[in-house]
Coordinates of C-alpha atoms in Angstrom, one line a residue:
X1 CA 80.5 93.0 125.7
X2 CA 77.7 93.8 128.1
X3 CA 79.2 92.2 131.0
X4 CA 82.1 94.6 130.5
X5 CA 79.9 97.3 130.7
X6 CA 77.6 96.3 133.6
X7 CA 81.0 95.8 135.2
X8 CA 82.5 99.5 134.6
X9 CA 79.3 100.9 135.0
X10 CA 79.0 98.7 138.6
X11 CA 82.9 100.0 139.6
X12 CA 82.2 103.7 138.3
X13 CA 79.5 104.4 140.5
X14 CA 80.4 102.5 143.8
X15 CA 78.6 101.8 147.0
X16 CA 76.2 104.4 147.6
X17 CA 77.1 107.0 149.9
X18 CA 76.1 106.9 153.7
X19 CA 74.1 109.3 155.1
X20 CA 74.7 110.4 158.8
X21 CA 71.8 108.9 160.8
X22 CA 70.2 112.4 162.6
X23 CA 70.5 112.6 166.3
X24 CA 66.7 112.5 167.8
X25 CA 66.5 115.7 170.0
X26 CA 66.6 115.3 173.7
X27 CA 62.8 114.8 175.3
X28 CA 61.9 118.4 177.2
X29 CA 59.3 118.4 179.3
X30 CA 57.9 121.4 181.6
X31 CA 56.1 121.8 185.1
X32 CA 55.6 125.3 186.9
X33 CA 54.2 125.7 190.5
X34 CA 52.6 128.5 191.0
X35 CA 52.0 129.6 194.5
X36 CA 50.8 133.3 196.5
X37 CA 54.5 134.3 196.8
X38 CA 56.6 132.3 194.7
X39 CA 57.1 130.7 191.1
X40 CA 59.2 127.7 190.5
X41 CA 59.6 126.1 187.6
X42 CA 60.8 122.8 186.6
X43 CA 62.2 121.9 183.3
X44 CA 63.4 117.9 182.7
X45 CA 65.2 116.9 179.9
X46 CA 66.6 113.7 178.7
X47 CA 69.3 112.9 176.7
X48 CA 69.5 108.9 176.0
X49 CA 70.3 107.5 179.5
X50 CA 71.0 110.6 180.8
X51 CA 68.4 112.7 183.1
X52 CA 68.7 116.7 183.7
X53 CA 66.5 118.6 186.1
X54 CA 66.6 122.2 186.1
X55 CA 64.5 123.8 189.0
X56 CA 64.3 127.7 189.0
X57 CA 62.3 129.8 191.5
X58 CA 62.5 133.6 192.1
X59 CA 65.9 133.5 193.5
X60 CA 68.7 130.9 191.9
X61 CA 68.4 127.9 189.4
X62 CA 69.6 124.3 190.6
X63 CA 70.5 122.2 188.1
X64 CA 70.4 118.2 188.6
X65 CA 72.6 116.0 186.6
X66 CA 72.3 112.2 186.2
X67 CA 70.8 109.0 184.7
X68 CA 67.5 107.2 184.0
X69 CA 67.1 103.9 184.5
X70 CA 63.7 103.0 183.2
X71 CA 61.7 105.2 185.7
X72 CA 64.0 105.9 187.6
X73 CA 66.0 108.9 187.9
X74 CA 69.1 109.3 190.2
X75 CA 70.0 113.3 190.1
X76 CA 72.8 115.5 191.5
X77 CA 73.7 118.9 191.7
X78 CA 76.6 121.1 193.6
X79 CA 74.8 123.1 195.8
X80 CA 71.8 120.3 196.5
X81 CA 70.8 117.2 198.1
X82 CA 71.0 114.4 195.4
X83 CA 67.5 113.4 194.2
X84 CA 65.8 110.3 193.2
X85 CA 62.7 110.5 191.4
X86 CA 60.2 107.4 190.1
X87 CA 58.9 108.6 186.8
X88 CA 55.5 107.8 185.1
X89 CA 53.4 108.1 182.3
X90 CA 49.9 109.0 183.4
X91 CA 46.4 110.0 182.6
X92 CA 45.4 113.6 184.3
X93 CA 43.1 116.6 184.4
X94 CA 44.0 119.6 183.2
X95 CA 42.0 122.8 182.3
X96 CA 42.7 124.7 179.0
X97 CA 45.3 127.7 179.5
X98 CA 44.0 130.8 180.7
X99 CA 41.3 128.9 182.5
X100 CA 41.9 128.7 186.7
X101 CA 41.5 125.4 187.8
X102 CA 37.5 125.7 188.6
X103 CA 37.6 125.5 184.6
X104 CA 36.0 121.9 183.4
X105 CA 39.9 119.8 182.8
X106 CA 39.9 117.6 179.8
X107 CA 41.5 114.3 179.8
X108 CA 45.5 114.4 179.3
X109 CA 47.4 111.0 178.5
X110 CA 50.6 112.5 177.8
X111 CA 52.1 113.6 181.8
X112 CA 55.0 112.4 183.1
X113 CA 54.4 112.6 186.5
X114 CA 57.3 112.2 188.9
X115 CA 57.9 111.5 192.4
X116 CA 60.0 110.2 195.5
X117 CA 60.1 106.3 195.1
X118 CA 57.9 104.7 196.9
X119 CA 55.8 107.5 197.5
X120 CA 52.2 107.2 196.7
X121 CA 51.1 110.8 194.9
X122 CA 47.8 112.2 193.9
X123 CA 47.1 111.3 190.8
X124 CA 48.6 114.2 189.1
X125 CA 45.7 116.3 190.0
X126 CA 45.7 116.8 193.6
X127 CA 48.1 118.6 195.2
X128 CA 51.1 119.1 193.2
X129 CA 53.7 119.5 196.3
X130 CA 54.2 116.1 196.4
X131 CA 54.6 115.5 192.8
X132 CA 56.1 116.7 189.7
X133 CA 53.4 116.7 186.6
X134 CA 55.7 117.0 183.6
X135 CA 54.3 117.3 179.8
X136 CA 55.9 118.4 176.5
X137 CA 57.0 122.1 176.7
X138 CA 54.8 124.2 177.0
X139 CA 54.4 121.6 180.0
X140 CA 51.4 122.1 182.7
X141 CA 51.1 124.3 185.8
X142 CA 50.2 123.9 189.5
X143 CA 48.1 126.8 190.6
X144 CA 47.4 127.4 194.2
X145 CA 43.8 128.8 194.3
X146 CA 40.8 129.3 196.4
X147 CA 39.3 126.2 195.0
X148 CA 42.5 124.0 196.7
X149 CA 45.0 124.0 193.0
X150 CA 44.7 122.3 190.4
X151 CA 46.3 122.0 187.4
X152 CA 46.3 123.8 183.7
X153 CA 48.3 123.4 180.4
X154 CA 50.7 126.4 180.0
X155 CA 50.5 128.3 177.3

């Protein structure tokens, strides 16, 4: 007789019931050059394999679609050259936000600093032109400054 019951018990309740497994949100990460005349800022997000660059200055917004392919991203857009960027994690300087970049800069490990291939860059804290300096939104700024630029968390 207990058998029997373990049995009916066993059938009445079933397997258990799947839950959906949550969708991790894409990785957003944020760089702004600031310069006398002009803004632009850089926002790269990724989504899996997939790679989107969204560059917006004063007067239009590009946005580059592609992939990513370890650090390696291969971008496109409409109205653009395509763009290939070699991505890495890096230590940099950064002062505080709010501060200009004479400011003492704490140690950051968290940049994702991007490039051409190939192309040797600065470190992530020299000049900025040459590189992209990417961290988790807020993200990090470029400012162009009497002491050369240098670079500061956002707010």
């Amino acid at each position: 007789m207990r058998y029997c019951l373990l049995i009916v018990l066993a059938a009445a309740c079933g397997a258990p019931a799947k839950r959906p497994t949550p969708t991790p949100a894409p990785a957003h990460y944020v760089f702004r050059q600031r310069h006398a005349t002009r803004i632009t800022t850089f926002e790269l997000s990724f989504d899996g394999d997939r790679a989107t660059l969204v560059e917006t200055d004063g007067r239009a917004a590009h946005t580059y679609r592609g992939t990513r392919h370890g650090a390696e991203l291969a971008l496109t857009t409409d109205d653009m050259q395509p763009l290939a960027l070699h991505c890495e994690r890096r230590a940099i300087e950064a002062a505080a936000p709010g501060d200009d970049c004479n400011a003492a800069r704490d140690r950051h490990a968290d940049a994702l600093v991007c490039s051409a291939p190939g192309q040797t860059g600065g470190g992530g804290d020299a000049d900025a032109d040459d590189e992209l300096v990417f961290a988790p939104a807020p993200g990090f700024e470029w400012l162009e400054a009497a002491c050369g630029g240098g670079l500061r968390q956002l707010p």
